[in-house]
């Protein structure tokens, strides 16, 4: 009788220099059986020069696959003498510039945040893939452009996993499940539902990540 090998077996995170000292960077992906050619050439150009090898798990259930890869990575991170570990998540259709990794990493390690996502737009709309809440809990629908010009990292309530850095030490404190779809009050998957990724961000807020 055999057992499946961990997705991270034999793959070591890259060690990169930052202004805050060396850090390790791994890359986690949940992917379908077929993918985008643009992404395949993009990740090679944007990750290989930094020694980062994407670790993927293929399956129909996006949240389950990503959580399994992330879990494997943090469970293998047991040597406290090593530099801090950050995990970069990509979607199978993510497109990014060749220097995007060091730029996002610079912002992440210099901030107090455990999760730092690149600015990314929604498909088929002109809205960004993040939400912000006001002091009274209301959703902020418009932000002055200067706010983004003068702040490299801004606090948000939800984001995405298309190009996002997660601090491994913070993930270790987050209770499972990390990704869980929840229907609305009528038991349906329309307005009012909570998607897998949004469940993560809500759980991360409760855990004060």
mmCIF file of C-alpha atoms in Angstrom:
data_model
loop_
_atom_site.group_PDB
_atom_site.id
_atom_site.type_symbol
_atom_site.label_atom_id
_atom_site.label_comp_id
_atom_site.label_asym_id
_atom_site.label_seq_id
_atom_site.Cartn_x
_atom_site.Cartn_y
_atom_site.Cartn_z
ATOM 1 C CA UNK A 1 0.000 0.000 0.000
ATOM 2 C CA UNK A 2 1.357 3.441 -0.957
ATOM 3 C CA UNK A 3 0.716 7.019 0.043
ATOM 4 C CA UNK A 4 0.687 10.227 -1.984
ATOM 5 C CA UNK A 5 3.823 12.348 -1.738
ATOM 6 C CA UNK A 6 3.487 15.899 -0.459
ATOM 7 C CA UNK A 7 3.287 18.488 -3.213
ATOM 8 C CA UNK A 8 6.265 20.311 -1.702
ATOM 9 C CA UNK A 9 8.578 17.280 -1.482
ATOM 10 C CA UNK A 10 12.047 18.137 -2.795
ATOM 11 C CA UNK A 11 11.250 21.792 -3.538
ATOM 12 C CA UNK A 12 13.083 24.396 -1.483
ATOM 13 C CA UNK A 13 11.972 28.029 -1.209
ATOM 14 C CA UNK A 14 14.205 30.645 -2.814
ATOM 15 C CA UNK A 15 16.251 32.873 -0.522
ATOM 16 C CA UNK A 16 16.018 36.540 -1.504
ATOM 17 C CA UNK A 17 17.683 39.609 -0.027
ATOM 18 C CA UNK A 18 15.467 42.467 1.178
ATOM 19 C CA UNK A 19 16.046 45.717 3.055
ATOM 20 C CA UNK A 20 14.771 43.899 6.168
ATOM 21 C CA UNK A 21 17.148 40.979 5.721
ATOM 22 C CA UNK A 22 16.941 37.673 3.827
ATOM 23 C CA UNK A 23 13.600 35.931 3.411
ATOM 24 C CA UNK A 24 12.516 32.710 1.777
ATOM 25 C CA UNK A 25 9.864 32.728 -0.942
ATOM 26 C CA UNK A 26 7.789 29.763 -2.124
ATOM 27 C CA UNK A 27 4.993 29.831 -4.691
ATOM 28 C CA UNK A 28 1.649 28.001 -4.351
ATOM 29 C CA UNK A 29 -0.937 27.412 -7.069
ATOM 30 C CA UNK A 30 -4.297 25.690 -7.479
ATOM 31 C CA UNK A 31 -4.728 24.813 -11.139
ATOM 32 C CA UNK A 32 -7.202 23.107 -13.492
ATOM 33 C CA UNK A 33 -6.087 20.476 -16.001
ATOM 34 C CA UNK A 34 -5.758 23.011 -18.831
ATOM 35 C CA UNK A 35 -4.135 26.432 -18.562
ATOM 36 C CA UNK A 36 -3.278 29.713 -20.256
ATOM 37 C CA UNK A 37 -0.202 29.897 -22.472
ATOM 38 C CA UNK A 38 0.338 33.572 -21.576
ATOM 39 C CA UNK A 39 0.580 32.642 -17.902
ATOM 40 C CA UNK A 40 2.943 29.732 -18.524
ATOM 41 C CA UNK A 41 5.484 31.966 -20.239
ATOM 42 C CA UNK A 42 4.875 34.792 -17.772
ATOM 43 C CA UNK A 43 5.601 32.820 -14.594
ATOM 44 C CA UNK A 44 8.811 31.453 -16.121
ATOM 45 C CA UNK A 45 10.030 34.963 -16.875
ATOM 46 C CA UNK A 46 8.912 36.332 -13.519
ATOM 47 C CA UNK A 47 9.925 33.517 -11.132
ATOM 48 C CA UNK A 48 12.870 31.562 -12.542
ATOM 49 C CA UNK A 49 15.374 34.488 -12.335
ATOM 50 C CA UNK A 50 14.717 34.586 -8.578
ATOM 51 C CA UNK A 51 14.982 30.820 -8.087
ATOM 52 C CA UNK A 52 11.288 30.414 -7.268
ATOM 53 C CA UNK A 53 9.603 27.193 -8.396
ATOM 54 C CA UNK A 54 5.771 27.211 -8.398
ATOM 55 C CA UNK A 55 4.201 24.315 -6.498
ATOM 56 C CA UNK A 56 0.859 23.353 -7.989
ATOM 57 C CA UNK A 57 -1.953 21.002 -7.135
ATOM 58 C CA UNK A 58 -4.367 20.147 -9.920
ATOM 59 C CA UNK A 59 -8.049 19.620 -9.281
ATOM 60 C CA UNK A 60 -11.598 20.813 -9.769
ATOM 61 C CA UNK A 61 -11.875 22.354 -6.278
ATOM 62 C CA UNK A 62 -9.818 25.530 -6.232
ATOM 63 C CA UNK A 63 -9.974 26.177 -2.502
ATOM 64 C CA UNK A 64 -9.183 22.632 -1.454
ATOM 65 C CA UNK A 65 -6.158 22.418 -3.757
ATOM 66 C CA UNK A 66 -4.712 25.761 -2.667
ATOM 67 C CA UNK A 67 -5.226 25.008 1.023
ATOM 68 C CA UNK A 68 -3.462 21.654 0.654
ATOM 69 C CA UNK A 69 -0.404 23.240 -0.975
ATOM 70 C CA UNK A 70 -0.266 26.059 1.575
ATOM 71 C CA UNK A 71 -0.668 23.565 4.433
ATOM 72 C CA UNK A 72 2.130 21.383 3.084
ATOM 73 C CA UNK A 73 4.418 24.419 2.857
ATOM 74 C CA UNK A 74 3.898 25.623 6.409
ATOM 75 C CA UNK A 75 4.034 22.112 7.866
ATOM 76 C CA UNK A 76 7.405 21.610 6.185
ATOM 77 C CA UNK A 77 8.634 24.944 7.590
ATOM 78 C CA UNK A 78 10.083 23.630 10.846
ATOM 79 C CA UNK A 79 13.663 24.970 10.879
ATOM 80 C CA UNK A 80 13.539 28.174 12.942
ATOM 81 C CA UNK A 81 17.133 28.992 11.998
ATOM 82 C CA UNK A 82 16.023 29.696 8.423
ATOM 83 C CA UNK A 83 14.950 33.164 7.208
ATOM 84 C CA UNK A 84 11.218 33.965 7.431
ATOM 85 C CA UNK A 85 9.046 32.267 4.829
ATOM 86 C CA UNK A 86 6.634 34.121 2.555
ATOM 87 C CA UNK A 87 4.338 32.257 0.157
ATOM 88 C CA UNK A 88 3.378 33.791 -3.165
ATOM 89 C CA UNK A 89 0.033 32.639 -4.576
ATOM 90 C CA UNK A 90 -0.741 32.782 -8.294
ATOM 91 C CA UNK A 91 -3.843 32.032 -10.342
ATOM 92 C CA UNK A 92 -3.473 29.910 -13.456
ATOM 93 C CA UNK A 93 -4.225 32.991 -15.618
ATOM 94 C CA UNK A 94 -2.097 35.508 -13.674
ATOM 95 C CA UNK A 95 -0.001 37.896 -15.767
ATOM 96 C CA UNK A 96 2.675 40.057 -14.133
ATOM 97 C CA UNK A 97 5.803 42.050 -14.911
ATOM 98 C CA UNK A 98 9.248 40.447 -14.691
ATOM 99 C CA UNK A 99 10.187 42.531 -11.630
ATOM 100 C CA UNK A 100 6.829 42.203 -9.838
ATOM 101 C CA UNK A 101 8.090 39.689 -7.246
ATOM 102 C CA UNK A 102 10.858 41.858 -5.731
ATOM 103 C CA UNK A 103 8.608 44.927 -5.822
ATOM 104 C CA UNK A 104 5.749 43.234 -3.964
ATOM 105 C CA UNK A 105 8.196 41.563 -1.577
ATOM 106 C CA UNK A 106 9.755 44.942 -0.758
ATOM 107 C CA UNK A 107 6.350 46.316 0.253
ATOM 108 C CA UNK A 108 5.395 43.168 2.161
ATOM 109 C CA UNK A 109 8.468 42.841 4.393
ATOM 110 C CA UNK A 110 8.535 46.573 5.122
ATOM 111 C CA UNK A 111 4.899 46.542 6.272
ATOM 112 C CA UNK A 112 3.199 45.125 9.347
ATOM 113 C CA UNK A 113 0.740 43.147 7.231
ATOM 114 C CA UNK A 114 0.724 39.337 6.994
ATOM 115 C CA UNK A 115 -1.014 39.308 3.596
ATOM 116 C CA UNK A 116 -0.108 41.724 0.800
ATOM 117 C CA UNK A 117 -1.855 41.497 -2.581
ATOM 118 C CA UNK A 118 -0.941 43.282 -5.791
ATOM 119 C CA UNK A 119 -3.502 45.653 -7.263
ATOM 120 C CA UNK A 120 -5.551 43.569 -9.702
ATOM 121 C CA UNK A 121 -8.741 44.311 -11.629
ATOM 122 C CA UNK A 122 -11.834 42.125 -11.839
ATOM 123 C CA UNK A 123 -12.629 40.324 -15.064
ATOM 124 C CA UNK A 124 -15.186 42.078 -17.283
ATOM 125 C CA UNK A 125 -15.529 45.122 -14.973
ATOM 126 C CA UNK A 126 -13.509 48.209 -14.096
ATOM 127 C CA UNK A 127 -13.503 47.412 -10.361
ATOM 128 C CA UNK A 128 -10.398 46.340 -8.408
ATOM 129 C CA UNK A 129 -10.245 42.980 -6.634
ATOM 130 C CA UNK A 130 -10.385 44.271 -3.080
ATOM 131 C CA UNK A 131 -12.872 45.830 -0.678
ATOM 132 C CA UNK A 132 -12.428 48.489 1.993
ATOM 133 C CA UNK A 133 -14.575 49.269 5.018
ATOM 134 C CA UNK A 134 -15.074 52.615 6.731
ATOM 135 C CA UNK A 135 -14.957 53.301 10.471
ATOM 136 C CA UNK A 136 -18.670 52.468 10.788
ATOM 137 C CA UNK A 137 -18.347 49.217 8.842
ATOM 138 C CA UNK A 138 -19.727 50.631 5.623
ATOM 139 C CA UNK A 139 -18.265 49.576 2.263
ATOM 140 C CA UNK A 140 -16.108 52.301 0.714
ATOM 141 C CA UNK A 141 -17.056 52.587 -2.954
ATOM 142 C CA UNK A 142 -14.672 55.315 -4.045
ATOM 143 C CA UNK A 143 -11.152 56.315 -3.018
ATOM 144 C CA UNK A 144 -9.189 59.311 -4.233
ATOM 145 C CA UNK A 145 -6.384 58.312 -6.591
ATOM 146 C CA UNK A 146 -3.846 60.217 -4.475
ATOM 147 C CA UNK A 147 -4.467 57.772 -1.622
ATOM 148 C CA UNK A 148 -2.833 55.030 -3.696
ATOM 149 C CA UNK A 149 -0.095 57.300 -4.997
ATOM 150 C CA UNK A 150 1.101 58.219 -1.495
ATOM 151 C CA UNK A 151 0.615 54.802 0.157
ATOM 152 C CA UNK A 152 2.491 51.748 -1.086
ATOM 153 C CA UNK A 153 0.330 49.399 1.010
ATOM 154 C CA UNK A 154 -3.212 50.135 2.198
ATOM 155 C CA UNK A 155 -5.390 48.105 4.598
ATOM 156 C CA UNK A 156 -8.317 46.269 2.972
ATOM 157 C CA UNK A 157 -10.967 43.788 4.095
ATOM 158 C CA UNK A 158 -10.836 41.336 1.197
ATOM 159 C CA UNK A 159 -8.404 40.821 -1.667
ATOM 160 C CA UNK A 160 -7.471 37.995 -4.057
ATOM 161 C CA UNK A 161 -4.926 35.213 -4.614
ATOM 162 C CA UNK A 162 -3.847 36.108 -8.145
ATOM 163 C CA UNK A 163 -0.537 37.625 -7.016
ATOM 164 C CA UNK A 164 -0.431 37.716 -3.221
ATOM 165 C CA UNK A 165 2.226 37.211 -0.548
ATOM 166 C CA UNK A 166 1.286 35.425 2.692
ATOM 167 C CA UNK A 167 3.462 35.304 5.792
ATOM 168 C CA UNK A 168 3.856 31.609 6.679
ATOM 169 C CA UNK A 169 4.138 32.234 10.424
ATOM 170 C CA UNK A 170 0.723 33.932 10.379
ATOM 171 C CA UNK A 171 -0.876 31.121 8.388
ATOM 172 C CA UNK A 172 0.201 28.672 11.062
ATOM 173 C CA UNK A 173 -2.104 30.462 13.523
ATOM 174 C CA UNK A 174 -5.145 30.451 11.226
ATOM 175 C CA UNK A 175 -7.676 27.670 12.004
ATOM 176 C CA UNK A 176 -8.874 25.414 9.183
ATOM 177 C CA UNK A 177 -10.732 25.391 6.891
ATOM 178 C CA UNK A 178 -9.190 28.410 5.183
ATOM 179 C CA UNK A 179 -11.355 28.229 2.052
ATOM 180 C CA UNK A 180 -15.039 27.414 2.424
ATOM 181 C CA UNK A 181 -18.010 28.331 0.240
ATOM 182 C CA UNK A 182 -21.151 29.255 2.214
ATOM 183 C CA UNK A 183 -24.573 29.754 0.563
ATOM 184 C CA UNK A 184 -26.809 32.714 1.369
ATOM 185 C CA UNK A 185 -29.652 32.642 3.888
ATOM 186 C CA UNK A 186 -31.877 30.872 1.362
ATOM 187 C CA UNK A 187 -29.335 28.123 0.824
ATOM 188 C CA UNK A 188 -28.571 29.405 -2.687
ATOM 189 C CA UNK A 189 -25.365 30.505 -4.390
ATOM 190 C CA UNK A 190 -26.549 33.939 -5.540
ATOM 191 C CA UNK A 191 -26.355 37.340 -3.857
ATOM 192 C CA UNK A 192 -25.303 37.094 -0.214
ATOM 193 C CA UNK A 193 -23.172 33.955 -0.550
ATOM 194 C CA UNK A 194 -19.597 33.746 0.736
ATOM 195 C CA UNK A 195 -17.135 32.363 -1.806
ATOM 196 C CA UNK A 196 -14.099 30.274 -0.860
ATOM 197 C CA UNK A 197 -11.623 33.146 -1.161
ATOM 198 C CA UNK A 198 -13.775 35.637 0.746
ATOM 199 C CA UNK A 199 -14.089 33.097 3.594
ATOM 200 C CA UNK A 200 -10.293 33.209 3.905
ATOM 201 C CA UNK A 201 -10.189 36.983 4.184
ATOM 202 C CA UNK A 202 -12.967 37.071 6.764
ATOM 203 C CA UNK A 203 -11.235 34.356 8.808
ATOM 204 C CA UNK A 204 -7.919 36.207 8.513
ATOM 205 C CA UNK A 205 -9.530 39.365 9.931
ATOM 206 C CA UNK A 206 -10.865 37.420 12.918
ATOM 207 C CA UNK A 207 -7.392 35.991 13.480
ATOM 208 C CA UNK A 208 -5.972 39.539 13.233
ATOM 209 C CA UNK A 209 -3.653 38.642 10.384
#
